[in-house]
Amino acid sequence: MEEAISTVFDRREVFSKLRAHDRMRHGTAYAWLEGFLAGRSRGDLRLLDLGCNDARDMARVLAAGDVASYMGADTDTDCLAAARKNLAGSPAAVELVAADGREVLAGLREAVDVIWMGLLLHHFPQGEKAKLFAMAKNALRPGGVLLSHDPMPDEGESAEAYLGRYNREIENGWAELAPEERRVLVDHFRRHGRHDPVDVVEGLAREAGFSQVVRKRLDPAGFYALLRFAA
């Protein structure tokens, strides 16, 4: 069964279907990011993207010209190869690194203004999230921000309740997927991910030294959150 989950979920056409219908709120999140960065640049804005995947959505953000220097990190070399193609011609100076985000944060040569974590945090257990927040805080310039787009339970909602709610949505509402694809995705989300409630995640960020936290829900059902943490 595990092999079947990997085989189906990793198919590019399945992920493309989800993106086309904005199921994981990529379009919503990156449109927000583009607006957030607009006008913030003094000509030297540095953006670090942890878990950049193929950077397809980030390409539009960089095309706006507000980012001077961009570093994208991912452990998947196939995704990075696609990212190089998608970011070709970007007005920003682009660096792509095949590495875990924690390795990148530990080895940064220069602090950055913005750290973007797109669909990253739920891969880490709570203790590792805390370490990631602390490392991110140390990697930011004064006045810098950490931004996270992630699936996240409501305050006080258990991971089990959240996944049950999310899985019902997949099974009953994601008509673009074949029944087997929906079943496999449901099983995938049950087996993978460390879904801490949004208030717990915000508390970890405050403990790491982030002074301000702003929360925005990206979908009416409340599955995805966009969090802004000010250093």
XYZ file of C-alpha atoms in Angstrom:
231
model
C 0.000 0.000 0.000
C 2.826 2.406 0.867
C 4.287 1.938 -2.610
C 0.889 2.657 -4.160
C 0.576 5.864 -2.147
C 3.962 7.088 -3.329
C 3.337 6.070 -6.926
C 0.013 7.845 -7.277
C 0.649 10.881 -5.111
C 3.966 11.652 -6.793
C 2.521 11.634 -10.284
C 2.936 15.110 -11.706
C -0.501 15.064 -13.307
C -2.204 14.566 -9.935
C -0.358 17.475 -8.359
C -1.111 19.559 -11.454
C -4.814 18.842 -11.018
C -4.695 20.016 -7.418
C -2.832 23.164 -8.389
C -5.195 23.938 -11.257
C -8.115 23.918 -8.800
C -6.109 25.730 -6.091
C -6.902 22.897 -3.680
C -3.827 23.565 -1.545
C -4.188 27.332 -1.962
C -0.990 27.856 -3.917
C -2.543 30.563 -6.081
C -4.090 32.359 -3.125
C -0.914 32.220 -1.040
C 1.464 33.382 -3.768
C -0.857 36.183 -4.862
C -0.797 37.366 -1.247
C 3.009 37.090 -1.146
C 3.354 39.132 -4.321
C 1.199 41.878 -2.812
C 3.057 41.748 0.492
C 6.428 42.249 -1.194
C 5.219 45.021 -3.499
C 6.923 48.266 -2.583
C 8.906 46.792 0.323
C 12.144 46.578 -1.612
C 14.889 49.156 -1.153
C 16.761 47.515 -3.979
C 18.395 44.828 -1.858
C 15.546 42.628 -0.616
C 16.715 39.070 0.013
C 14.207 36.200 -0.025
C 14.876 32.653 1.187
C 12.403 29.992 0.022
C 12.562 26.770 2.056
C 11.019 23.799 0.271
C 10.793 25.670 -3.027
C 9.627 22.669 -5.098
C 9.595 23.664 -8.803
C 9.196 27.409 -8.010
C 6.413 27.671 -10.580
C 4.358 30.006 -8.395
C 7.396 31.884 -7.119
C 8.335 32.793 -10.711
C 5.394 35.187 -10.878
C 6.368 36.753 -7.553
C 9.949 37.353 -8.668
C 8.826 38.706 -12.043
C 7.304 41.697 -10.231
C 10.841 42.924 -9.547
C 10.612 43.554 -5.793
C 13.138 40.848 -4.850
C 16.823 41.509 -5.538
C 18.191 38.148 -4.387
C 16.406 34.804 -4.171
C 17.603 31.496 -2.728
C 15.451 28.403 -3.133
C 16.175 25.183 -1.279
C 14.729 21.717 -1.753
C 15.936 18.160 -1.252
C 14.350 16.984 -4.533
C 16.833 17.515 -7.366
C 14.158 16.939 -10.027
C 12.148 19.788 -8.562
C 15.227 22.006 -8.542
C 15.878 21.223 -12.203
C 12.323 22.342 -12.973
C 12.829 25.425 -10.790
C 15.861 26.450 -12.845
C 13.706 26.411 -15.961
C 10.823 28.239 -14.317
C 13.074 30.975 -12.940
C 15.126 31.500 -16.077
C 15.042 35.165 -16.968
C 13.981 36.265 -13.479
C 15.029 39.846 -12.625
C 16.268 38.584 -9.241
C 19.651 36.981 -8.691
C 18.715 33.302 -8.269
C 20.520 30.602 -6.309
C 19.098 27.087 -5.960
C 20.412 24.674 -3.358
C 19.841 20.933 -2.977
C 19.592 20.774 0.808
C 17.293 20.482 3.798
C 16.020 23.843 5.011
C 17.734 23.447 8.378
C 21.079 22.930 6.655
C 20.519 26.080 4.626
C 19.610 28.165 7.676
C 22.653 26.907 9.569
C 25.003 27.735 6.695
C 23.664 31.105 5.523
C 26.435 33.552 4.740
C 24.212 36.616 4.913
C 20.944 37.357 6.713
C 17.762 37.710 4.688
C 14.695 39.955 4.802
C 11.994 37.355 4.145
C 11.835 33.604 4.712
C 9.027 31.789 2.910
C 7.945 28.299 3.985
C 5.361 26.971 1.537
C 3.719 23.707 2.681
C 6.773 22.905 4.791
C 5.981 23.068 8.507
C 3.615 20.091 8.612
C 6.496 17.795 7.677
C 8.154 18.408 11.075
C 7.175 17.178 14.550
C 6.606 19.873 17.147
C 10.128 19.823 18.574
C 11.674 20.213 15.131
C 9.273 23.063 14.345
C 10.564 24.863 17.438
C 14.172 24.434 16.290
C 13.260 25.605 12.789
C 11.659 28.771 14.165
C 14.737 29.532 16.279
C 17.058 29.071 13.301
C 14.815 31.208 11.099
C 14.777 34.000 13.695
C 18.568 34.078 13.701
C 18.700 34.150 9.882
C 16.610 37.306 9.503
C 17.801 40.875 9.226
C 16.352 43.361 11.736
C 12.759 43.955 10.727
C 12.667 40.716 8.749
C 9.662 38.412 8.509
C 8.987 34.694 8.362
C 5.957 33.705 6.267
C 4.357 30.258 6.303
C 1.625 28.763 4.076
C 0.551 25.438 5.528
C -2.325 23.066 6.266
C -3.125 23.671 9.928
C -5.858 22.627 12.393
C -7.894 25.300 14.186
C -7.202 26.272 17.777
C -7.790 23.283 20.006
C -8.575 20.988 17.064
C -6.839 17.626 17.164
C -4.890 16.351 14.185
C -7.315 13.436 13.975
C -10.369 15.722 13.792
C -8.674 18.005 11.290
C -7.665 15.136 9.006
C -11.132 13.629 9.239
C -12.635 16.950 8.153
C -10.067 17.387 5.378
C -10.409 13.835 4.117
C -14.193 14.168 3.862
C -13.632 17.261 1.739
C -11.286 15.341 -0.576
C -13.632 12.370 -0.919
C -16.785 14.423 -1.453
C -15.591 17.552 -3.212
C -12.440 17.025 -5.258
C -14.207 15.844 -8.393
C -11.207 16.474 -10.644
C -9.537 13.384 -9.166
C -10.480 9.817 -10.002
C -11.918 7.817 -7.072
C -8.680 5.844 -6.632
C -6.633 9.036 -6.621
C -8.882 10.481 -3.917
C -8.603 7.333 -1.794
C -4.833 7.318 -2.097
C -4.591 11.007 -1.161
C -6.742 10.461 1.895
C -4.477 7.638 3.025
C -1.402 9.738 2.245
C -2.551 12.615 4.439
C -3.394 10.219 7.261
C 0.049 8.632 7.175
C 2.165 11.726 6.545
C 2.396 15.081 8.233
C 2.645 16.445 11.759
C -0.406 18.693 12.033
C -0.156 20.910 15.128
C -3.025 23.364 15.818
C -2.456 26.913 14.629
C -2.260 28.355 18.176
C 0.435 25.816 19.101
C 2.483 26.759 16.036
C 2.113 30.451 16.846
C 3.238 29.766 20.417
C 6.381 28.026 19.163
C 7.213 31.065 17.051
C 6.774 33.421 20.005
C 8.998 31.218 22.144
C 11.663 31.486 19.429
C 11.593 35.282 19.745
C 9.127 36.410 17.087
C 7.333 39.435 18.504
C 4.274 39.683 16.277
C 2.107 37.011 14.715
C -0.563 37.677 12.078
C -2.901 34.873 10.956
C -4.891 34.644 7.743
C -7.066 31.724 6.689
C -6.840 31.053 2.949
C -9.988 29.020 2.375
C -13.582 29.123 3.702
C -13.288 25.652 5.237
C -10.225 26.706 7.243
C -7.809 24.007 6.106
C -4.921 26.305 5.117
C -3.360 29.166 7.033
C -0.916 31.884 6.109
C 1.092 33.060 9.105
C 3.339 36.111 9.327
C 5.955 36.246 12.062
C 7.874 39.487 12.653
C 11.428 39.262 14.011
